Every structure is written in structure tokens, then in C-alpha cells.
CSV table of C-alpha atoms in Angstrom, one decimal:
chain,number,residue,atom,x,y,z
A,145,UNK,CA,109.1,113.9,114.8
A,146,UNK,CA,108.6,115.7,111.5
A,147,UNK,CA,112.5,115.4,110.5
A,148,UNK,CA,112.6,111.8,111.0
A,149,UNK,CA,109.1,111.3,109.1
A,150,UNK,CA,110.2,113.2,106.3
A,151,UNK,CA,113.8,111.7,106.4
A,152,UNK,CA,111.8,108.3,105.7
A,153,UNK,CA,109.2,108.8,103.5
A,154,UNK,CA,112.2,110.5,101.4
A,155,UNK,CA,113.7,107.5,101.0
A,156,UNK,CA,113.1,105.0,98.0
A,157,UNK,CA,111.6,101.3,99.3
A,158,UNK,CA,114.7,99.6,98.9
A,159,UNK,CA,116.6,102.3,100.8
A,160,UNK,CA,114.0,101.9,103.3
A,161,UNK,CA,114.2,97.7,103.2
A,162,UNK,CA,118.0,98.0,103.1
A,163,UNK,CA,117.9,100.2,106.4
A,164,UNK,CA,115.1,98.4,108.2
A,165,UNK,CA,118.1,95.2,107.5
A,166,UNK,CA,120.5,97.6,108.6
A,167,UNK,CA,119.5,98.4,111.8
A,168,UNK,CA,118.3,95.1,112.5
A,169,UNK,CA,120.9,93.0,112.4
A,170,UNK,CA,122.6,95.7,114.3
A,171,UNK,CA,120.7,95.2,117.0
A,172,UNK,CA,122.1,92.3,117.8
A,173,UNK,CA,125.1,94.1,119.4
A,174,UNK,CA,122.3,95.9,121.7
A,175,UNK,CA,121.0,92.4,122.7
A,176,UNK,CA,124.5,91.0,123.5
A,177,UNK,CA,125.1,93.9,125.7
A,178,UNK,CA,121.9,94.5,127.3
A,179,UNK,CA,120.7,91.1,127.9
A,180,UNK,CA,124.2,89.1,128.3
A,181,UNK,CA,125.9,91.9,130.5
A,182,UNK,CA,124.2,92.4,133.5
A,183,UNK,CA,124.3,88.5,133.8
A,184,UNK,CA,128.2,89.1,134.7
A,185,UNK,CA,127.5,90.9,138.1
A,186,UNK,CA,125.5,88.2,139.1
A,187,UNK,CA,127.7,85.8,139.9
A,188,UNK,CA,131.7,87.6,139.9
A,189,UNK,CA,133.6,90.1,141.8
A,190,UNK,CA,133.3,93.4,140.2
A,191,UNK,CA,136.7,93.7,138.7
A,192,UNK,CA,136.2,90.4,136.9
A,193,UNK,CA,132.5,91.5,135.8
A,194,UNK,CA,133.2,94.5,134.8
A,195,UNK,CA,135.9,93.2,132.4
A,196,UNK,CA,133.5,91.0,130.8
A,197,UNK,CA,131.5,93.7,130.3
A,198,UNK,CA,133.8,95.7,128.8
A,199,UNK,CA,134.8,92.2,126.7
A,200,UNK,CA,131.4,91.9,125.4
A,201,UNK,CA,131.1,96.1,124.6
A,202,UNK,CA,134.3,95.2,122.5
A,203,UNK,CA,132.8,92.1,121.0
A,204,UNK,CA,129.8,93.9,120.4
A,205,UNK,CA,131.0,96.6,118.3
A,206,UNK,CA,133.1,94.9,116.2
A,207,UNK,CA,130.3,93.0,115.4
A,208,UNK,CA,128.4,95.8,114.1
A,209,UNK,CA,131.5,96.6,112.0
A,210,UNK,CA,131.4,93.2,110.8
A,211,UNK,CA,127.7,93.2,109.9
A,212,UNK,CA,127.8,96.7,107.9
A,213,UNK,CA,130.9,95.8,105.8
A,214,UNK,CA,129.4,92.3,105.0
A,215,UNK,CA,126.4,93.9,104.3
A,216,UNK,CA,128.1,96.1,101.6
A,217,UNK,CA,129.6,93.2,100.1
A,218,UNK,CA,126.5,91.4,100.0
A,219,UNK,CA,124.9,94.8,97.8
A,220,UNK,CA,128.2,94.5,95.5
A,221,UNK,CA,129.6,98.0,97.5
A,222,UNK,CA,133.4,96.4,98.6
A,223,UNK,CA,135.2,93.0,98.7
A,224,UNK,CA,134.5,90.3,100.7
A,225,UNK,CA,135.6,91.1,104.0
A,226,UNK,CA,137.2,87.9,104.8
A,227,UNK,CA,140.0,89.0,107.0
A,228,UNK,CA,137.7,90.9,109.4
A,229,UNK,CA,135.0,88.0,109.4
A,230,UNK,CA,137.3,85.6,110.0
A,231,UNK,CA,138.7,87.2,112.9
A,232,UNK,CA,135.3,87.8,114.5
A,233,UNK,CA,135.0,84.4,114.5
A,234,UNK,CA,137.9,83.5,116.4
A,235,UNK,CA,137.3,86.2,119.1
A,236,UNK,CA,133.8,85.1,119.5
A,237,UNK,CA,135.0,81.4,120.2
A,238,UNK,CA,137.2,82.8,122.6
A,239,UNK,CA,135.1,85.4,124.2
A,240,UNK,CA,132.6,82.2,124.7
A,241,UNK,CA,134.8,79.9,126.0
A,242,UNK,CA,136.4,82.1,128.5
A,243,UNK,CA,133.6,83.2,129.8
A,244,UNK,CA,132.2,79.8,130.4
A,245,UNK,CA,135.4,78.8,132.2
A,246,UNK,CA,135.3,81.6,134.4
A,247,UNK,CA,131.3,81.3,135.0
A,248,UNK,CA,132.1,77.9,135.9
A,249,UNK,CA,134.6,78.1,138.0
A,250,UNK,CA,133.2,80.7,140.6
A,251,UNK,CA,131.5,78.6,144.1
A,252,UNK,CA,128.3,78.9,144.5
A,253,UNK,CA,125.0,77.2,143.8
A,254,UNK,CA,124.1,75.8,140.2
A,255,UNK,CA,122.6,78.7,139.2
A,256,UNK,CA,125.9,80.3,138.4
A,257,UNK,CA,126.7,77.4,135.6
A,258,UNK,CA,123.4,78.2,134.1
A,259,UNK,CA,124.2,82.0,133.9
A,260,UNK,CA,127.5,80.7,132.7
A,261,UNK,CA,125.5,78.4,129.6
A,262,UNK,CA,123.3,81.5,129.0
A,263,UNK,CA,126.4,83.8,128.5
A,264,UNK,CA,127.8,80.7,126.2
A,265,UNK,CA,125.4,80.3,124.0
A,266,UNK,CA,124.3,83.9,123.6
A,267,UNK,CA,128.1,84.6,122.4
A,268,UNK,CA,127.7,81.8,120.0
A,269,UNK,CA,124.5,83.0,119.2
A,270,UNK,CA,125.2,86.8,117.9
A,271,UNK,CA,128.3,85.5,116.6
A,272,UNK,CA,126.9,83.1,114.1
A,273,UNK,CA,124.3,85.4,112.9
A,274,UNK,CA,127.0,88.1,112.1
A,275,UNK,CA,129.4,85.8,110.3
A,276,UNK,CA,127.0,84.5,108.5
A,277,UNK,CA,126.8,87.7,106.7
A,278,UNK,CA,130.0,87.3,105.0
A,279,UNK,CA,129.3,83.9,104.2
A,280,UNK,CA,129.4,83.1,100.0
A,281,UNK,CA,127.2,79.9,100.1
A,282,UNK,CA,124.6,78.3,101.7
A,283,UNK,CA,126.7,75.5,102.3
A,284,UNK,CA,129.5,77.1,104.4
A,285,UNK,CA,126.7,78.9,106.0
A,286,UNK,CA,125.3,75.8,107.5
A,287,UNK,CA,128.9,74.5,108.5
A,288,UNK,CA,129.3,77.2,110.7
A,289,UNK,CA,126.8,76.8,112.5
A,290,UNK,CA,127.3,73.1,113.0
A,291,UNK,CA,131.4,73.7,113.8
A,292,UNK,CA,130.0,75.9,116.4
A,293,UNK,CA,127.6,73.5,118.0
A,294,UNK,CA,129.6,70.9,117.9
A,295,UNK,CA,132.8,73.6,119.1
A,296,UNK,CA,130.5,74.2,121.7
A,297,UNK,CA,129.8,70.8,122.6
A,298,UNK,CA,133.5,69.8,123.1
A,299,UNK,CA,134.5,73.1,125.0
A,300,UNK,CA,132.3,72.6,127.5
A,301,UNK,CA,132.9,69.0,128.7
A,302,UNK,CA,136.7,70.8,129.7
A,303,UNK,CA,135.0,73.9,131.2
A,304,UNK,CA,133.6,71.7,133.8
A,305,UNK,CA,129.9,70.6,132.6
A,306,UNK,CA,129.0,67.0,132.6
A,307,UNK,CA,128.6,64.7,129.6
A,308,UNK,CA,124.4,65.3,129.5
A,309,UNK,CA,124.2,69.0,130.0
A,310,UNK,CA,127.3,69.5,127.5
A,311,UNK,CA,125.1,67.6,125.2
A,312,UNK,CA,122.3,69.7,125.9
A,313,UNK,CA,124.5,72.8,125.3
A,314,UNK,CA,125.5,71.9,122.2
A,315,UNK,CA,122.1,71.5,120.2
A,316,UNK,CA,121.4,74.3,122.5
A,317,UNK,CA,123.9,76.0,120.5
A,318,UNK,CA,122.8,74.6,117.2
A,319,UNK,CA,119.3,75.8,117.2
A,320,UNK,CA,119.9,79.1,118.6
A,321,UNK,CA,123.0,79.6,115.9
A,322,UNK,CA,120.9,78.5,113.3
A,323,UNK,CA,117.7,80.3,114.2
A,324,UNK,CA,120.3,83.6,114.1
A,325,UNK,CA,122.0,82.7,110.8
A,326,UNK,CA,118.7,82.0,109.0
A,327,UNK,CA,117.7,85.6,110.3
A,328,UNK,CA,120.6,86.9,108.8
A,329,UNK,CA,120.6,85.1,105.8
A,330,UNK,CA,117.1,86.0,104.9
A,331,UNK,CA,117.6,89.4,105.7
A,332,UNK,CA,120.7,89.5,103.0
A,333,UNK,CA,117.7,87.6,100.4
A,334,UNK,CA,115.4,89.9,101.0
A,335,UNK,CA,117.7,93.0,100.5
A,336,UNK,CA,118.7,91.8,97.2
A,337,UNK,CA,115.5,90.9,95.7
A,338,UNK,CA,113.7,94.4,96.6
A,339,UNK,CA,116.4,95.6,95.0
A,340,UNK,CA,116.1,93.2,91.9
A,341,UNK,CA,112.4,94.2,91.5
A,342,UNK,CA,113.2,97.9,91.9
A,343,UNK,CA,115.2,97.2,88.6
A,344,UNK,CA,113.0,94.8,87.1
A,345,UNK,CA,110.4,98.0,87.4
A,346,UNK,CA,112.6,100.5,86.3
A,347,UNK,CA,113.5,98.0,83.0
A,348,UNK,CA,109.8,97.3,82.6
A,349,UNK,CA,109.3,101.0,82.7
A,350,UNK,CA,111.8,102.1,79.9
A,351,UNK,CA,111.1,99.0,78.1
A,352,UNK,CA,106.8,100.8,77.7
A,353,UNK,CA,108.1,103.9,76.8
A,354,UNK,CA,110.8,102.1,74.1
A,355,UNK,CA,107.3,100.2,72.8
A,356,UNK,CA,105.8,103.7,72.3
A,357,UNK,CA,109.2,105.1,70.3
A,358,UNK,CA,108.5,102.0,68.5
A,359,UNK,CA,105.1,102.3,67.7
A,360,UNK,CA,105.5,106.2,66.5
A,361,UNK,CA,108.4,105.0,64.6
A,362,UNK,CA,106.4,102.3,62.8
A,363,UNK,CA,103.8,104.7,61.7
A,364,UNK,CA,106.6,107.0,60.3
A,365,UNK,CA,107.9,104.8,58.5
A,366,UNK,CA,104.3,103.3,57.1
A,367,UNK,CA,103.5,107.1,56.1
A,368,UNK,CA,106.7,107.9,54.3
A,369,UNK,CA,108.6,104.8,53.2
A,370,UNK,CA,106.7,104.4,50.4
A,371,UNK,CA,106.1,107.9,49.3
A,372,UNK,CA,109.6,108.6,49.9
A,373,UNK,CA,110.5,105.8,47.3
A,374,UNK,CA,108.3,107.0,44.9
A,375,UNK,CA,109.9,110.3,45.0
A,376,UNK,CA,113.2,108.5,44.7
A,377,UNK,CA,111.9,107.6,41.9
A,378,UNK,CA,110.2,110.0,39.5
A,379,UNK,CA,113.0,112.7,40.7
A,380,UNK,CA,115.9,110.7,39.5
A,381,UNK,CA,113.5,110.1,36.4
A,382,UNK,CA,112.7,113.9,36.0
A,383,UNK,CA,116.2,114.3,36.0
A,384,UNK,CA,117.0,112.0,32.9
A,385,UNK,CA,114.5,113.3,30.9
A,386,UNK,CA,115.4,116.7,31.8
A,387,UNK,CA,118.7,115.9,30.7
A,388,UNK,CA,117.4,114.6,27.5
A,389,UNK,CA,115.7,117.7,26.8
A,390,UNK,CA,112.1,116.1,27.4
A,391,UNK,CA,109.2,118.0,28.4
A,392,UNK,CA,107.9,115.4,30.1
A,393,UNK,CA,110.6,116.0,32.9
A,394,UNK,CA,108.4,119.0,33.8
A,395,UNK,CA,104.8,116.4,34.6
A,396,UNK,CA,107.2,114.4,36.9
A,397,UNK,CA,108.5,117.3,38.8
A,398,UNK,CA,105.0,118.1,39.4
A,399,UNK,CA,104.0,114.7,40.5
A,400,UNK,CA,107.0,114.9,42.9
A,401,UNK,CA,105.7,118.2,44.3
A,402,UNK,CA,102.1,116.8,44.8
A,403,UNK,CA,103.6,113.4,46.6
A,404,UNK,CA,105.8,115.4,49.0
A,405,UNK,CA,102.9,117.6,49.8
A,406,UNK,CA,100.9,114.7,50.3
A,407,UNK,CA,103.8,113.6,52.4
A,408,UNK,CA,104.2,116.4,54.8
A,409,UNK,CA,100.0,116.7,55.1
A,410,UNK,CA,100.2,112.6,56.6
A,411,UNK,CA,103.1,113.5,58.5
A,412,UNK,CA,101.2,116.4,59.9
A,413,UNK,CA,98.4,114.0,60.8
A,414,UNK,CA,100.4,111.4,62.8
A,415,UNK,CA,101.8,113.7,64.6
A,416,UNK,CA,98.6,115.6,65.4
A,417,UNK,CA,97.3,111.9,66.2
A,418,UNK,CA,100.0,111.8,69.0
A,419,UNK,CA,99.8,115.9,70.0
A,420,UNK,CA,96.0,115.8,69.9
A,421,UNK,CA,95.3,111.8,71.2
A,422,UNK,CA,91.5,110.8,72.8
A,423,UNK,CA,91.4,111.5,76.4
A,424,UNK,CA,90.6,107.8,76.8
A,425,UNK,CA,93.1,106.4,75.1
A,426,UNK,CA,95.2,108.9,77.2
A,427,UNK,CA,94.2,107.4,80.5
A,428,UNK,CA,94.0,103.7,79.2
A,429,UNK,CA,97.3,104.6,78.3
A,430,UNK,CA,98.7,106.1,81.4
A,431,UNK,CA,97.0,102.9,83.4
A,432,UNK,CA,98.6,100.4,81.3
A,433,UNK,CA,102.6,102.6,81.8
A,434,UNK,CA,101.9,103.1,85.9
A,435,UNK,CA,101.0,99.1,85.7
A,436,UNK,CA,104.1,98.1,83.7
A,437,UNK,CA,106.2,99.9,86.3
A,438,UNK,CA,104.5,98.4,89.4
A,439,UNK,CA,102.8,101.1,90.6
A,440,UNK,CA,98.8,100.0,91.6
A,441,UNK,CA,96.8,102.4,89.3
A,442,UNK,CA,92.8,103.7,89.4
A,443,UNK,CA,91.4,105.5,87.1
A,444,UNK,CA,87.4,106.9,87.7
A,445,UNK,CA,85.6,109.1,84.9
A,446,UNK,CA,84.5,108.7,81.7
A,447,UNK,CA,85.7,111.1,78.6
A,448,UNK,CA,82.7,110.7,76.0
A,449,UNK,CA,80.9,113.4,75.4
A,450,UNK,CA,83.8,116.4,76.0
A,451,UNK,CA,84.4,118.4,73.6
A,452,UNK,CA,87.7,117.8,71.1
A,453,UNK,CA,89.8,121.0,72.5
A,454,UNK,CA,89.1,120.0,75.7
A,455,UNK,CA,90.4,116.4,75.4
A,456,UNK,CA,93.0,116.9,73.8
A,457,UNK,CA,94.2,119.2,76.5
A,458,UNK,CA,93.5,116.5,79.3
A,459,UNK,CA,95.0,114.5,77.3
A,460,UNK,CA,98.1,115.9,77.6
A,461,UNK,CA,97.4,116.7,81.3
A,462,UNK,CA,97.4,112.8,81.6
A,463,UNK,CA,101.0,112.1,79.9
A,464,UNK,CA,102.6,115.0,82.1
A,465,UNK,CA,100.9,114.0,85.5
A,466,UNK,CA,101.9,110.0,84.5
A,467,UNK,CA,105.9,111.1,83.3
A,468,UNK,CA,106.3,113.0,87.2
A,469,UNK,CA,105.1,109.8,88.6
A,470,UNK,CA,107.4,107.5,87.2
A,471,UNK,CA,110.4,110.0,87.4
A,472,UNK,CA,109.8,111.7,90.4
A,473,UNK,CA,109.2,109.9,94.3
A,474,UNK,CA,108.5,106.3,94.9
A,475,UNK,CA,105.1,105.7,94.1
A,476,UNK,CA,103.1,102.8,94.9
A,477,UNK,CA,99.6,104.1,94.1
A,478,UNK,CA,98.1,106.5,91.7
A,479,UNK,CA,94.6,107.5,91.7
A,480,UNK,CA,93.1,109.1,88.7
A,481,UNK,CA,89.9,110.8,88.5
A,482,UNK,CA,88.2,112.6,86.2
A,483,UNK,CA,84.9,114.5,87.2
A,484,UNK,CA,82.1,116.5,84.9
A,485,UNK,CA,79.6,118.5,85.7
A,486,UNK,CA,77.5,120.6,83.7
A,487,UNK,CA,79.9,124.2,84.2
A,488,UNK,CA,83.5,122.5,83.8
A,489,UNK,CA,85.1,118.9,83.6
A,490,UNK,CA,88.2,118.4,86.7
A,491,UNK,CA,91.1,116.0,86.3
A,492,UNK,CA,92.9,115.2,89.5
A,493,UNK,CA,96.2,113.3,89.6
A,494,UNK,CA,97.0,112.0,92.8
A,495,UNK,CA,100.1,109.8,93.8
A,496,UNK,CA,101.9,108.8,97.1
A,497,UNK,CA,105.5,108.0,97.6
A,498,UNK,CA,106.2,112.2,97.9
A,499,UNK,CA,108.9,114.0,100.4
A,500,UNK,CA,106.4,116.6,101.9
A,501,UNK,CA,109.5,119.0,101.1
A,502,UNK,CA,110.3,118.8,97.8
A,503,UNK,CA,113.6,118.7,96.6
A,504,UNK,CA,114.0,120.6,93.5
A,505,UNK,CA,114.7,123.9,92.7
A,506,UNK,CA,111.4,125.0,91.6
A,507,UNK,CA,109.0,123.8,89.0
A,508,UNK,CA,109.5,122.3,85.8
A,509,UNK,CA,109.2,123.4,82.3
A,510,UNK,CA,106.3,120.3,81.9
A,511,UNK,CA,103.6,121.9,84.4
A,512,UNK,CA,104.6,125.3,82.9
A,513,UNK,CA,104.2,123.7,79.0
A,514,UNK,CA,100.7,122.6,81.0
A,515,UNK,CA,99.1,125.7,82.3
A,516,UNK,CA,100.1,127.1,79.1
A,517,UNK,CA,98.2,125.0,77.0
A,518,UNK,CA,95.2,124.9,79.9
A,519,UNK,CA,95.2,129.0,79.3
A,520,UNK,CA,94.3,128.3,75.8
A,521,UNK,CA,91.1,126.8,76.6
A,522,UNK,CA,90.0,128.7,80.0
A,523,UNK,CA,91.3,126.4,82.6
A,524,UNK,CA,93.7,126.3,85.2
A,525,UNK,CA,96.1,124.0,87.1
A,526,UNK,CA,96.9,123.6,90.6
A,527,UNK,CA,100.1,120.8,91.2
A,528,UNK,CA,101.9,120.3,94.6
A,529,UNK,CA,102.5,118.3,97.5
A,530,UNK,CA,99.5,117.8,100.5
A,531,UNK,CA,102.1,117.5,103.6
A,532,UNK,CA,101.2,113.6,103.6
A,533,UNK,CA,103.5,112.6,101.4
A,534,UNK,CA,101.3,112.6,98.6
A,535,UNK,CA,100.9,114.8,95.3
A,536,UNK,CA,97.9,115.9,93.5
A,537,UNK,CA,97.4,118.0,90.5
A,538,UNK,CA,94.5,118.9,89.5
A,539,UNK,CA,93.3,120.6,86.0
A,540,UNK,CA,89.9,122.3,85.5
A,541,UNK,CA,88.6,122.8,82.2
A,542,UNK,CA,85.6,125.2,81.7
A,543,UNK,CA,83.3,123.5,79.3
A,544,UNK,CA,81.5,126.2,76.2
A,545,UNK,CA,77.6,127.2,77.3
A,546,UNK,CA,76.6,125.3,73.5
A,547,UNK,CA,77.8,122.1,74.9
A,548,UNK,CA,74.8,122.0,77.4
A,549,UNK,CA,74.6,119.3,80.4
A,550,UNK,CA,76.5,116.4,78.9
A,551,UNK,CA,75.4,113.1,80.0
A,552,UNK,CA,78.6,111.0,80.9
A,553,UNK,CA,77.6,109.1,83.9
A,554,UNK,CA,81.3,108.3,85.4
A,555,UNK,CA,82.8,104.9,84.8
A,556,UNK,CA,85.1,103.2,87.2
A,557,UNK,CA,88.0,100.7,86.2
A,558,UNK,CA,90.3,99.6,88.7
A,559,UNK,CA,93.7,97.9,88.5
A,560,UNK,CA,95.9,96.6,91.7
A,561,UNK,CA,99.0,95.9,91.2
């Protein structure tokens, strides 16, 4: 059972909606054969029940065939098989008819026309919902399944049933078709919008971390448009005067030396502001990411009190541990919690939606860039799968004697998605 299990969880949630619809509708074919067979030996000589059977086998698998090509054309994958649907139509109405004629016309007691019904509408049945599949519109959709009822309906008047009970057969038909194709059609819906929010998360994702570019870009440009003008400026001035032979050329060049100083030292500083950010802005930040990409986040903890090197290592702790969630697996939850104590502070990262083998080749250059920059302030990282299908990381950060017994009573903000 351990290959199957990990063979799901490895699978994304629409791959896993998309082949719980699969299967689904495929099973149809298992309910034609196993519940409409055996009603063949019931009532006819072997030779003609066993070529029902084998009828209905036939029927069956082409319907499976039918369902996974419609399916594909219903996720965009091929063209509308319409030339295959079309045909499974027409050997359903025959396969249904025929086997209502001959269920009728075999002596006995009524109970053989009811078998004979059963076997009708059960046709009718699995045949609607499959070519409903490879249906365009809602509107073709429902005249299907009313041509077959009333199909139905006039078929079996000839095949030897009376006016009432044909009646009866026909809405029989109709709300058993319908209750099929509505199955069907649903399950078509509900593929295609798990699939639509999968991409409405991924756009919402890209579209936080396009705000951030943004918002360091803005800053840039607030730090250096204007001194970079002003530079613009007295250079090209320093340069006429120069050319005039004008000592003052020489004051100029020196203000353009102390502006691009000034320039490079604020450039230093919004960088260091990203490179060295507060822890809690970090996890605010990380919250606010995991939310816009619809994955349910907690953080517990509080970060007041810890020392400067030591947040500004968590910090970045925080933005690797939230990047491998949105890139790696198919999270749905992410649980963040950060722990201190009077020897060391601990930040745990924990998130489902994990194969419990993983896939790469080995680990990447962001938890190596991690323990690195943990080794420059005593602490250590441990990152890796629990067999559960969940991974944690955790980062332990030994805090300096002189600190003492910092008072940070542990806050708790939670956020469900």
C-alpha cells in the first residue's frame, strides 16, 4: 500500500480531482457489465445470453474510450471527438433496442419483460451519461436526453410493451438519463474549475512576488532618481567650466563625488533593509504570500526582544522555508512556529502536500545559502520530509549569555484560508 499512497499524495489536487473524474465516470462501464450482464442468463438460452454479454463487454469499453477522449477535449488536450461520440450513440440505441426485442420476445412469465425494461433503460442510461461528455452546450445536452426518452418511448410500444408501461418506460428513461448526464456534466464543471483556481493561485502567487519587485523598485528609484539628476547635473556643469578654464569646475567635481557617495551609502541601506529585514515583518510577510496563493497559513511566536543578528538570520530562514512552499509540493497548510527559551530561540517550518520520496536530485543551493548563514551565528538547520507527506525545517539559533532570559510571551495569529 505504500506505492499507491505515495503515487497519490505525489500528485497535485487537480491531478488528483481530474483522476478521481476519471475513474468515475469510467465506472460506469463496470456497472453496465456487472449489474446489466448477469440479467441476460436469466431469462435466454446460453448462446443468445452469452452474446449479449459479449454485446454489452463491447459496448462497455467503447464507452470508456469514449469518456477518456471526451474528457481530453473537455481539458483542451484534442478535438472534439465527434465522429466517435456520435457513433456511440447509435450503437447504444441499437444495443438497447435489440435487447428489449429479444427480452421481450422470450415465453415465460412477466418477469422476463421487466428484466428486459431493466436492461433498456440501463443501456440508455450509461449511454447518455457518456455522450454527454462530448457534448458543447447545455442545450444539446438536455436534448439528448429527452431524444432518448422519448426514443425510448416509441421503441418500446413496437418491441411488444403496452401503451401505459411504454409510458412508464419512457420517463423511466428520462430521469435515469438525466440523473447520469448531470453526473457527468458536473463532473466535466468540477474538473475545469479546480483547474481554474489552481491558476488563479499560481497568478495570485506571481502577481505578490511582482508587488515586492515593485515595491524594491520604487524605493530604488526614490533613493537615486534624484541624486542621479543632480549628478547629471553638476557633472555636465563641471565639464563647461572646466572647459572654460574655471576653477570652479574643480568645487563641482567634489560635490559630484560627495552625492554619489551619498548615493552608494542609501543604496547600501535599502538593500541591507531587504538583506537584514525584522523577523516580524518576515513572518507577517510570509503569512500574507502563503495567503495570496491559497495555502491556509499559522504563524505562533513572537520576535521582540531577539537580538538583531539573530533576526535577521530568521528572517531569512522565513523567506527560504516560504519560496519551497510555494514552488515545491502542493501545499494546503503551513504552520509556522517560532519558540524561545532562555538558552536558544527555534523556528520550525512545517507544510503538507510533500511526496514522502522526494523527487530531486539532492538539496538545493537555498538551504545550503541557509546553514551557511545559521553557522555565522551558532545555529543549525535540520530540513526534510516526516514520511507523512509533510516537511518541516527547523532552525535553532543559540541566543549570547548577555542577553539573559528574554521575556517574549508567545503570540498566536491564525489565518484559514
Amino acid at each position: 500500500m505504500r506505492v499507491p499512497a505515495a503515487w497519490w499524495r505525489g500528485k497535485t489536487t487537480p491531478a488528483k480531482v481530474e483522476t478521481y473524474a476519471r475513474w468515475s465516470l469510467y465506472s460506469f462501464a463496470l456497472v453496465e457489465v456487472g449489474w446489466l450482464g448477469p440479467m441476460s442468463f436469466t431469462h435466454l438460452p446460453s448462446p443468445y445470453a452469452v452474446g449479449l454479454l459479449a454485446a454489452l463487454c463491447a459496448h462497455a469499453a467503447l464507452g470508456i474510450a469514449t469518456a477518456a477522449r471526451a474528457l481530453d477535449w473537455a481539458r483542451g488536450l484534442r478535438e472534439q471527438p465527434l465522429r466517435l461520440v456520435t457513433g456511440y450513440g447509435v450503437i447504444t440505441a441499437v444495443l438497447a433496442v435489440g435487447a428489449l426485442g429479444l427480452l421481450m420476445r422470450v415465453p415465460g412469465d412477466d418477469s422476463g419483460n421487466a428484466t428486459a425494461v431493466v436492461l433498456f433503460v440501463g443501456v440508455l442510461m450509461v449511454g447518455a451519461g457518456n455522450v454527454t461528455l462530448g457534448l458543447r452546450t447545455r442545450r444539446r445536452v438536455i436534448a439528448s436526453v429527452f431524444g432518448a426518452a422519448l426514443g425510448a418511448g416509441a421503441a418500446s410500444v413496437p418491441a411488444g410493451l403496452p401503451g401505459l408501461p411504454a409510458l412508464i418506460t419512457g420517463l423511466t428513461v428520462l430521469f435515469a438519463t438525466g440523473v447520469f448526464a448531470l453526473t457527468a456534466s458536473f463532473s466535466v464543471w468540477l474538473l475545469n474549475a479546480v483547474y481554474a483556481l489552481d491558476e488563479a493561485r499560481e497568478t495570485r502567487a506571481r502577481l505578490a512576488v511582482a508587488e515586492e519587485r515593485l515595491r524594491f523598485g520604487r524605493d530604488l528609484h526614490d533613493v537615486m532618481g534624484r541624486n542621479l539628476a543632480v549628478i547629471a547635473l553638476k557633472s555636465e556643469l563641471a565639464v563647461q567650466l572646466a572647459q572654460r578654464g574655471r576653477p570652479e569646475a574643480v568645487e563641482q567635481m567634489i560635490e559630484v563625488q560627495r552625492l554619489a557617495q551619498e548615493s552608494q551609502r542609501e543604496v547600501r541601506e535599502v538593500v541591507r533593509g531587504y538583506r537584514e529585514a525584522d523577523l516580524g515583518a518576515e513572518l507577517s510577510g510570509a503569512q500574507g504570500v502563503l495567503e495570496a496563493a491559497g495555502i491556509a497559513c499559522t504563524v505562533t511566536g513572537s520576535a521582540s526582544g531577539l537580538p538583531a543578528p539573530v533576526q535577521s538570520a530568521l528572517g531569512w530562514v522565513v523567506r527560504e522555508a516560504a519560496t519551497n512552499v510555494l514552488r515545491h509540493g502542493d501545499a494546503r497548510h503551513c504552520a509556522v512556529t517560532l519558540e524561545v527559551t532562555r538558552e536558544s530561540v527555534v523556528l520550525s517550518v512545517e507544510n503538507d502536500g510533500v511526496p514522502d520520496e522526494p523527487t530531486g536530485t539532492g538539496p538545493g543551493s537555498g538551504l545550503a545559502g541557509l546553514r551557511e548563514r545559521l553557522a555565522g551565528t551558532g545555529g543549525r538547520l535540520r530540513a526534510g520530509p516526516d514520511g507523512r507527506g509533510r516537511f518541516r525545517l527547523t532552525a535553532e539559533i543559540p541566543l549570547p549569555r548577555a542577553a539573559g532570559s528574554p521575556a517574549v510571551s508567545p503570540a498566536v495569529s491564525e489565518v484559514t484560508v
